Amino acid sequence: MVTSNRDLANWVDEVARLTRPDRVHWCDGSEDENRELISLMLGTGDLIELNQQTHPGCYLHRSDPSDVARVEHLTFVCTQDRDSAGPNNNWMDPGEARDKMKDLFSACMEGRTMYVLPYCMGPIASPLSRCGVEITDSPYVVANMRMMTRMGAPALERIEREGGFVKGLHSTGELDPERRFIVHFPDDLEIHSYGSGYGGNALLGKKCHALRIASYQARTEGWLAEHMLIVGVENPKGETHYIAGAFPSACGKTNLAMLIPPESYSGWKVWTIGDDICWMRIGDDGRLWAINPEAGFFGVAPGTSAKTNPNALAMLDRDAIFTNVAVTADNQPWWEGKDGQVPVKNWKGEDWAPGNGPAAHPNSRFTVPIAQCPSYSEQAEAPGGVPISAIIFGGRRASLVPLVLESKSWRHGVLLGASMASETTAAATGAVGQVRRDPMAMKPFCGYNFGDYWRHWLSFEGKASQLPRIFHVNWFRKNDEGRFMWPGFGENMRVIDWILRRCNDAVGARETAIGRLPDPADLNLSGIRTSPDALEELLAVDASAWRKELEEIGRYLDQFDDRTPPALRREQRAVADALSD
Ligand code: SAT
Ligand code: MN
């Protein structure tokens, strides 16, 4: 037996009997093991070597063209009753789901190696961290999980010490979209994923464990598992304040997490703790303390450039895996937005010429360890996490929603999060550019009924004495010509500056029906071309349009029937009433 944890040993045996692999390999996470896996994948074509002079240790993976994004319509939460999963999830009866998955997994690993990979979400020594074990037949998943989590021997030791762990079973299967399911059993802390080798469908530590299962655990244990970046913002005096921010997939979270302040902010620094997931707990001091459960970035490649995210570009020239990007004539990775080079082969490996459509897939990705990021914060390893001063919600909205506003209270902040909406992107399959409600950016990731989730959020008001202030931002406003009205990227520092001054009570705000807005004079615009007129529009409140929005929000909250906390409904009515005054 390879482990002293009986539950783990029995489960591995049981899975091997069901899936019938040729070999079982327990991953220790070592360099040697990684090297062997990479050479194996180079042999099978799972990985393609990129230019080792310009990009040492970098490889390209081309996924099946039918398997390029998360599949929300094939993702299920299997609680005992349908209501616990809520209208925000696809639901299947747990017994039925187990039978279905058993059929799919039956003998599916014949001729393959079954990898057993113990991992820890969060710093190994942190009491806030949680462990899991993923069983997979994909060496690509192993190589990615090694960067995305603390994977291998130290995680197994912690599991043996603690006992409990999340069980994730994954097989690439036949990659047939008709036989593809991502299924969660929150009551049993179990995940079954079949038929995809891509991203959040297959790297089970990420969305499946650290969000869907963890959010469910967090509710019973009194903490929060959120789809948020974490950054530290250091001012010229050397003081650092931490911010957590929730944005839907592919809305610039990674860019914000690695922001480089503009020239007029000399002496300011942004330190990266995480770009996607945040686990928060109330500390002894009544503040919320956060860790990033992940150890790597699985970021969207297109649009990453020296202008939009120089830090990301700098960390991508070594030891990274690229998925579905294009390549140049000298075999360097390429994607739309990468300047100064031209691709010759598209993401499918076909010859590419201008006019042939995008060369990199719009949801092509890079996987890289966080520690490689130039703005990496040492605090990312702090076992106690970092104290959060502000929570920012944001979405992609071409109209209506102002550049920034602050909530009137925690309760109003929860309403701002619950009513978040965004235009859809390529991170999930389906139509792109449609506005959909995406509460707290958790629509695809909350492992239980949103009504109960909002109740859980509201409950923090009575439990923590120094809660963060809550803000809403929108970097994506467009004018009548369809052009972005705000420069975005590094210039978002100006909005963060205002947010932090609010947190320190160093600046006033305009009270409006929808929240507190900056006085235009309080936003630092030195060095950018945003005109006073444009700024005025970015900070305007169109009462009649907002009244419609509030009606829509009311209808949205009603979808969750009596699970919607009455306090949230009251808050929505109070804003609607204020708009009518
Ligand atoms: O494919 S993932 O779910 O890991 C990435 C994302 O949607 O943000
Ligand atoms: Mn995400």
XYZ file of C-alpha atoms and ligand atoms in Angstrom:
590
model
C 0.000 0.000 0.000
C 1.296 3.440 -0.994
C -0.573 5.401 1.655
C -1.508 4.958 5.282
C -4.895 6.612 4.610
C -7.240 3.620 4.276
C -10.033 5.610 2.681
C -7.674 6.825 -0.036
C -6.123 3.385 -0.612
C -9.573 1.766 -0.883
C -10.879 4.436 -3.226
C -7.862 4.097 -5.550
C -8.364 0.293 -5.631
C -12.043 0.672 -6.324
C -11.446 3.148 -9.157
C -8.755 0.923 -10.675
C -11.167 -2.046 -10.631
C -13.769 0.077 -12.412
C -11.567 1.846 -14.967
C -8.987 -0.978 -15.544
C -5.828 1.004 -16.294
C -2.652 -0.788 -17.411
C -0.645 0.963 -14.703
C -1.240 3.047 -11.588
C 1.214 5.864 -10.860
C 1.205 7.820 -7.572
C 2.523 11.314 -8.285
C 5.163 12.683 -5.934
C 5.407 16.043 -7.715
C 9.188 15.791 -8.175
C 11.300 17.330 -10.945
C 12.252 13.857 -12.215
C 8.655 12.796 -12.461
C 7.767 15.976 -14.342
C 10.643 15.501 -16.792
C 9.535 11.932 -17.503
C 5.941 12.986 -18.044
C 7.003 15.727 -20.441
C 9.159 13.419 -22.505
C 6.309 10.905 -22.583
C 3.937 13.605 -23.880
C 6.476 14.827 -26.451
C 6.571 11.231 -27.710
C 2.794 10.916 -28.008
C 2.302 14.403 -29.453
C 0.295 15.560 -26.409
C 2.933 18.251 -26.074
C 4.868 20.017 -28.792
C 8.201 21.589 -27.973
C 8.304 25.366 -28.485
C 11.469 27.330 -29.330
C 13.770 26.373 -26.437
C 16.160 29.290 -27.088
C 13.513 31.965 -26.656
C 11.190 29.908 -24.408
C 13.114 27.337 -22.359
C 10.841 24.780 -20.713
C 7.799 25.894 -22.729
C 5.439 23.501 -24.507
C 2.306 23.684 -26.600
C -0.747 21.489 -26.207
C -3.480 21.368 -28.855
C -6.748 20.194 -27.400
C -9.437 18.490 -29.437
C -11.265 21.233 -31.438
C -14.525 20.162 -29.775
C -12.958 20.581 -26.332
C -11.790 24.161 -25.904
C -13.734 25.645 -22.953
C -15.794 24.868 -19.888
C -19.130 23.241 -20.656
C -21.678 24.756 -18.295
C -24.635 22.875 -19.805
C -22.888 19.570 -19.039
C -21.911 20.557 -15.486
C -24.122 19.237 -12.675
C -24.477 19.640 -8.929
C -25.988 16.490 -7.411
C -27.476 17.328 -4.029
C -30.174 15.149 -2.432
C -32.930 17.536 -3.456
C -33.078 19.801 -6.476
C -33.739 22.933 -4.392
C -30.397 22.726 -2.598
C -28.620 23.063 -5.944
C -31.008 25.853 -6.960
C -32.017 27.259 -10.348
C -28.425 28.464 -10.771
C -27.209 24.882 -11.271
C -28.035 21.907 -13.451
C -29.192 19.185 -11.110
C -29.214 15.419 -11.309
C -30.311 12.902 -8.680
C -27.095 11.658 -6.998
C -27.966 7.962 -7.462
C -28.814 8.441 -11.114
C -25.643 10.488 -11.654
C -23.486 7.838 -10.019
C -24.962 5.117 -12.278
C -24.462 7.251 -15.371
C -20.863 8.080 -14.486
C -20.098 4.482 -13.559
C -21.128 3.384 -17.046
C -18.912 6.005 -18.635
C -15.891 5.235 -16.435
C -16.231 1.469 -16.854
C -12.969 0.156 -18.397
C -12.238 3.655 -19.752
C -8.555 3.539 -18.749
C -7.713 0.277 -20.544
C -4.337 0.729 -22.211
C -3.705 3.916 -20.212
C -1.875 4.908 -17.048
C -3.945 6.002 -14.090
C -2.293 8.865 -12.200
C -3.126 9.446 -8.538
C -2.297 13.013 -7.638
C -2.626 14.314 -4.098
C -2.813 18.114 -3.965
C -3.277 20.897 -1.485
C -5.327 24.004 -2.300
C -3.564 26.808 -0.445
C -0.182 26.987 1.286
C 0.750 23.565 2.699
C 1.074 25.003 6.206
C -2.139 27.055 6.190
C -5.109 26.068 8.353
C -7.279 27.657 5.648
C -6.049 25.194 2.996
C -7.922 22.067 1.938
C -6.610 18.916 0.261
C -7.842 16.739 -2.532
C -6.770 13.812 -4.662
C -7.410 13.733 -8.395
C -7.309 10.440 -10.244
C -6.812 11.029 -13.966
C -5.659 9.254 -17.114
C -4.284 12.483 -18.595
C -0.581 13.297 -18.214
C -1.434 16.829 -19.450
C -3.708 17.241 -16.430
C -0.887 16.064 -14.142
C 1.577 18.565 -15.639
C -0.960 21.393 -15.270
C -2.067 20.450 -11.748
C 1.597 20.406 -10.730
C 1.727 24.134 -11.512
C -1.817 25.037 -10.426
C -1.694 23.360 -6.994
C 0.785 22.173 -4.367
C 0.860 18.658 -5.771
C 2.682 15.543 -4.576
C 4.401 14.246 -1.451
C 3.764 17.191 0.968
C 0.054 17.148 0.079
C -0.144 13.380 0.672
C 1.520 13.857 4.061
C -1.070 16.453 5.018
C -3.898 14.163 3.873
C -2.458 11.333 5.974
C -2.261 13.650 8.969
C -5.737 15.169 8.560
C -7.744 12.311 7.114
C -10.287 14.154 4.987
C -9.858 15.099 1.329
C -11.921 15.859 -1.803
C -12.117 12.975 -4.285
C -11.885 13.917 -7.949
C -12.116 11.285 -10.660
C -11.300 12.333 -14.206
C -10.952 10.601 -17.534
C -10.407 12.196 -20.913
C -12.646 9.422 -22.272
C -13.268 9.552 -26.012
C -13.638 13.365 -26.088
C -17.116 12.870 -27.476
C -19.205 15.958 -26.549
C -22.208 13.606 -26.302
C -20.396 11.650 -23.613
C -19.051 14.559 -21.562
C -20.181 15.319 -17.993
C -18.731 17.264 -15.079
C -20.605 16.143 -11.995
C -20.319 17.244 -8.350
C -21.476 15.429 -5.213
C -21.037 18.152 -2.563
C -22.375 16.030 0.314
C -19.681 13.417 -0.371
C -16.968 15.943 -1.358
C -16.679 14.155 -4.710
C -16.243 15.203 -8.346
C -16.619 13.020 -11.450
C -15.479 14.431 -14.776
C -15.594 12.498 -18.027
C -14.928 13.276 -21.679
C -12.928 16.523 -21.599
C -9.245 17.259 -21.189
C -9.616 21.024 -20.995
C -9.184 23.605 -18.232
C -11.888 23.845 -15.635
C -13.444 20.594 -16.907
C -10.332 18.561 -16.166
C -8.067 20.394 -13.692
C -10.382 19.433 -10.855
C -8.605 21.441 -8.148
C -9.670 24.680 -9.814
C -13.346 25.447 -10.428
C -14.717 22.042 -9.348
C -12.954 21.799 -5.979
C -11.838 25.327 -5.042
C -15.183 26.891 -6.034
C -18.130 24.474 -6.374
C -17.249 22.008 -3.615
C -15.450 24.601 -1.467
C -18.353 27.078 -1.592
C -20.587 24.309 -0.254
C -18.080 23.446 2.491
C -17.549 27.139 3.256
C -21.245 27.657 3.912
C -21.417 24.965 6.567
C -18.061 25.963 8.072
C -18.670 29.738 8.062
C -16.173 30.989 5.474
C -16.286 32.165 1.827
C -14.925 30.488 -1.320
C -15.053 33.102 -4.054
C -14.200 33.677 -7.728
C -11.876 36.572 -6.892
C -8.403 37.870 -7.531
C -6.310 39.077 -4.579
C -3.790 41.925 -4.805
C -1.776 44.004 -2.386
C -1.522 47.715 -3.258
C 1.548 49.394 -1.780
C 1.626 53.194 -1.509
C 4.782 55.344 -1.559
C 4.848 55.243 2.263
C 5.315 51.465 2.061
C 1.848 50.612 3.417
C 0.074 47.738 1.685
C -3.689 47.246 1.525
C -5.251 44.109 0.122
C -8.173 43.979 -2.280
C -10.240 41.029 -3.501
C -12.115 41.360 -6.794
C -14.801 39.267 -8.476
C -15.196 39.454 -12.254
C -16.622 36.855 -14.638
C -14.137 34.751 -16.650
C -12.137 36.706 -19.236
C -13.056 40.194 -17.919
C -9.492 41.308 -17.213
C -9.013 39.715 -13.793
C -5.532 38.489 -14.625
C -4.558 41.938 -15.944
C -5.858 43.628 -12.791
C -4.056 41.081 -10.612
C -0.743 42.077 -12.248
C -1.405 45.759 -12.793
C 1.549 48.090 -13.273
C 0.660 51.596 -12.027
C 0.949 54.408 -14.603
C 3.799 56.926 -14.547
C 1.861 59.447 -12.493
C 1.727 56.837 -9.709
C 5.432 56.566 -9.117
C 6.225 54.849 -5.845
C 3.053 52.705 -6.013
C 3.237 48.921 -6.524
C 0.667 46.214 -7.040
C 1.579 42.801 -5.624
C -0.079 39.668 -6.955
C -1.466 37.041 -4.610
C -3.934 35.406 -6.977
C -5.868 35.999 -10.178
C -8.880 33.728 -9.906
C -9.902 32.224 -6.568
C -10.011 33.547 -3.010
C -10.887 31.768 0.228
C -11.755 34.134 3.097
C -12.266 33.597 6.769
C -13.009 35.925 9.708
C -9.858 36.477 11.760
C -9.581 37.057 15.501
C -9.438 40.796 14.766
C -12.843 40.752 13.028
C -11.348 41.337 9.598
C -11.643 38.981 6.607
C -8.377 37.150 5.904
C -7.783 35.660 2.461
C -5.626 33.033 0.804
C -5.295 32.084 -2.839
C -5.873 28.327 -2.937
C -4.034 28.059 -6.268
C -0.309 28.008 -7.010
C -0.478 28.863 -10.713
C -2.271 30.890 -13.351
C -4.446 29.347 -16.058
C -4.834 32.617 -17.922
C -6.382 33.697 -21.215
C -3.558 34.269 -23.724
C -5.200 36.493 -26.400
C -4.937 40.155 -25.528
C -1.901 39.627 -23.287
C 0.657 42.136 -24.518
C 3.404 44.496 -23.433
C 0.720 47.186 -23.207
C -2.034 45.263 -21.427
C -0.002 43.083 -19.084
C 3.803 43.323 -19.220
C 4.117 41.243 -16.035
C 2.267 38.331 -17.619
C 4.350 38.569 -20.765
C 7.544 38.513 -18.703
C 6.599 35.332 -16.863
C 5.660 33.478 -20.059
C 9.068 33.099 -21.635
C 10.032 30.041 -19.590
C 8.566 26.927 -17.954
C 4.992 27.368 -19.151
C 2.432 25.236 -20.947
C 0.403 26.909 -23.689
C -2.908 25.453 -24.778
C -4.389 26.230 -28.215
C -2.180 29.189 -29.110
C -0.696 29.742 -32.584
C 3.023 29.496 -33.448
C 5.440 31.686 -35.413
C 7.858 30.496 -38.124
C 10.574 30.054 -35.497
C 8.195 28.133 -33.242
C 7.415 30.757 -30.630
C 3.938 30.882 -29.080
C 1.670 33.551 -30.566
C -1.795 34.928 -29.919
C -3.909 37.874 -31.051
C -2.581 41.030 -29.420
C 1.024 39.804 -29.231
C 2.985 42.500 -31.056
C 5.907 42.330 -33.412
C 5.512 38.751 -34.669
C 3.318 36.912 -37.137
C 1.890 33.413 -36.762
C 2.334 30.742 -39.436
C 0.259 27.958 -37.866
C -3.085 28.375 -36.120
C -4.182 26.689 -32.883
C -5.200 23.558 -34.768
C -1.746 23.301 -36.363
C -3.012 24.354 -39.809
C -1.160 26.824 -42.033
C -2.347 30.318 -41.264
C -2.412 33.505 -43.339
C -3.948 36.911 -42.569
C -7.686 36.849 -43.201
C -7.969 33.216 -42.051
C -9.725 34.114 -38.785
C -8.090 34.093 -35.358
C -4.793 32.201 -35.248
C -4.974 31.455 -31.518
C -8.251 30.149 -30.106
C -10.060 33.034 -28.297
C -9.992 30.905 -25.115
C -6.391 29.738 -25.558
C -4.517 29.653 -22.274
C -1.173 29.677 -20.518
C -0.357 27.677 -17.408
C 2.476 28.996 -15.276
C 3.477 28.985 -11.582
C 2.469 32.154 -9.713
C 5.973 32.483 -8.286
C 7.204 33.248 -11.821
C 5.227 36.486 -11.912
C 7.419 39.617 -11.486
C 4.763 41.117 -9.175
C 4.458 37.931 -7.078
C 3.776 38.720 -3.416
C 5.678 36.810 -0.756
C 2.465 37.037 1.248
C 1.001 34.465 -1.137
C 2.612 31.858 1.131
C 1.462 33.406 4.423
C -0.371 30.637 6.312
C -2.787 33.141 7.876
C -3.528 34.884 4.573
C -3.830 38.646 4.086
C -6.423 41.073 5.549
C -8.894 42.369 2.945
C -9.732 46.103 2.988
C -12.019 46.223 -0.053
C -14.056 43.839 -2.171
C -14.636 44.868 -5.776
C -17.361 43.454 -7.986
C -17.239 44.109 -11.707
C -18.700 43.094 -15.001
C -18.479 43.888 -18.673
C -21.272 46.390 -19.357
C -21.263 48.595 -22.461
C -23.817 50.978 -20.940
C -25.584 52.062 -17.745
C -23.169 50.929 -15.010
C -20.760 53.663 -13.846
C -16.992 53.372 -13.735
C -17.030 52.907 -9.964
C -19.429 53.102 -7.042
C -19.281 52.195 -3.396
C -22.044 50.342 -1.606
C -24.000 52.109 1.111
C -23.579 49.211 3.526
C -22.558 45.537 3.628
C -26.149 44.574 2.816
C -26.258 46.924 -0.157
C -22.869 45.522 -1.198
C -24.320 42.026 -1.192
C -27.098 43.337 -3.462
C -24.464 44.847 -5.785
C -22.785 41.432 -5.966
C -26.039 39.508 -6.322
C -27.209 41.722 -9.186
C -23.926 41.752 -11.096
C -24.311 41.184 -14.820
C -21.851 40.843 -17.657
C -21.584 40.242 -21.359
C -20.561 36.616 -21.987
C -17.055 35.770 -23.260
C -15.257 32.850 -24.891
C -14.308 31.248 -21.542
C -17.405 29.079 -21.748
C -19.034 27.527 -24.806
C -22.125 29.378 -26.077
C -22.994 32.783 -27.502
C -20.536 35.608 -26.809
C -21.569 39.186 -25.934
C -24.968 38.604 -24.301
C -25.683 40.262 -20.957
C -26.430 37.689 -18.283
C -26.725 37.960 -14.510
C -23.626 36.554 -12.897
C -23.906 37.107 -9.126
C -20.502 37.570 -7.510
C -19.125 36.116 -10.811
C -20.195 32.760 -9.342
C -22.987 31.800 -11.767
C -21.054 28.807 -13.146
C -19.266 28.058 -9.875
C -21.562 28.241 -6.843
C -22.115 24.692 -5.556
C -25.535 25.432 -4.037
C -28.693 27.543 -4.291
C -27.893 31.225 -4.863
C -30.650 32.211 -2.402
C -28.812 30.344 0.372
C -25.514 31.752 -0.860
C -26.715 35.351 -0.511
C -28.056 34.526 2.950
C -24.585 33.222 3.825
C -23.002 36.451 2.546
C -25.471 38.581 4.552
C -24.724 36.573 7.708
C -21.200 38.028 7.856
C -22.638 41.365 8.947
C -23.344 39.999 12.396
C -20.200 37.881 12.599
C -17.327 40.205 11.680
C -16.644 43.616 13.200
C -14.359 45.038 10.479
C -15.808 43.899 7.173
C -14.245 45.172 3.954
C -16.044 47.951 2.079
C -17.744 46.796 -1.114
C -17.394 48.495 -4.520
C -18.607 47.905 -8.064
C -16.531 48.808 -11.118
C -17.066 48.730 -14.886
C -14.011 49.194 -17.108
C -15.988 48.397 -20.251
C -18.321 51.351 -20.920
C -18.660 52.232 -24.618
C -19.683 55.508 -26.255
C -22.128 55.972 -29.147
C -19.397 55.076 -31.639
C -18.807 51.780 -29.844
C -15.415 52.866 -28.457
C -14.306 52.174 -24.900
C -14.654 55.313 -22.788
C -12.099 54.398 -20.149
C -8.485 53.444 -20.994
C -8.495 50.484 -18.583
C -5.487 48.248 -17.779
C -2.804 50.119 -15.771
C -4.986 53.231 -15.678
C -7.475 51.342 -13.505
C -5.008 52.238 -10.749
C -6.773 55.617 -10.617
C -9.997 53.923 -9.573
C -8.198 51.682 -7.084
C -6.594 54.782 -5.612
C -10.065 56.293 -5.019
C -11.276 52.998 -3.530
C -8.387 52.895 -1.066
C -8.859 56.540 -0.133
C -12.494 55.702 0.621
C -11.359 52.806 2.810
C -9.134 55.204 4.760
C -11.860 57.865 4.953
C -9.519 60.190 3.078
C -12.028 61.340 0.457
C -15.733 62.103 0.284
C -18.332 60.729 -2.107
C -21.612 61.699 -3.744
C -24.566 59.879 -2.221
C -26.877 58.665 -4.989
C -29.776 56.225 -5.131
C -27.531 53.446 -6.490
C -24.586 54.043 -4.143
C -21.702 56.402 -3.445
C -19.960 57.831 -6.490
C -16.740 59.816 -6.785
C -16.844 63.515 -7.243
C -15.138 63.741 -10.700
C -12.552 66.089 -9.183
C -11.488 63.318 -6.775
C -10.327 60.970 -9.537
C -6.735 61.555 -10.560
C -6.725 61.999 -14.363
C -3.237 63.466 -14.780
C -1.504 61.915 -17.775
C -4.575 60.395 -19.470
C -6.763 61.731 -22.210
C -10.182 60.997 -20.696
C -12.092 64.264 -21.124
C -14.080 65.841 -18.289
C -17.240 65.229 -20.377
C -16.458 61.547 -20.772
C -15.726 61.251 -17.058
C -19.006 62.941 -16.237
C -20.800 60.375 -18.382
C -18.831 57.521 -16.799
C -20.042 58.698 -13.388
C -23.607 59.628 -14.312
C -26.726 57.908 -12.974
C -29.484 57.584 -15.572
C -32.436 57.258 -13.189
C -34.989 55.977 -15.689
C -32.623 53.326 -17.091
C -31.707 52.324 -13.546
C -35.366 51.989 -12.583
C -35.717 49.400 -15.360
C -32.529 47.680 -14.193
C -33.862 47.490 -10.630
C -37.133 45.977 -11.878
C -35.138 43.368 -13.736
C -33.033 42.697 -10.645
C -36.233 42.197 -8.651
C -37.494 39.680 -11.201
C -34.134 37.923 -11.127
C -34.158 37.638 -7.321
C -37.713 36.253 -7.490
C -36.466 33.265 -9.489
C -35.045 31.922 -6.252
C -38.477 32.060 -4.565
C -38.451 31.895 -0.797
C -34.742 31.055 -0.766
C -34.033 34.709 -1.588
C -33.342 36.408 1.755
C -36.084 38.974 2.491
C -33.365 41.432 3.557
C -31.956 41.366 0.015
C -35.397 41.938 -1.511
C -35.924 44.854 0.919
C -32.592 46.324 -0.130
C -33.562 46.066 -3.809
C -36.905 47.807 -3.102
C -35.138 50.550 -1.124
C -32.882 51.336 -4.110
C -35.861 51.224 -6.492
C -37.793 53.620 -4.205
C -34.817 55.991 -3.938
C -34.676 56.118 -7.746
C -38.346 57.138 -7.910
C -37.985 60.003 -5.424
O -11.407 26.718 -17.870
S -11.387 27.413 -16.582
O -12.665 27.241 -15.897
O -10.337 26.851 -15.733
C -11.037 29.056 -16.794
C -12.143 30.029 -16.620
O -13.257 29.854 -17.091
O -11.899 31.068 -15.976
Mn -12.086 32.241 -13.437
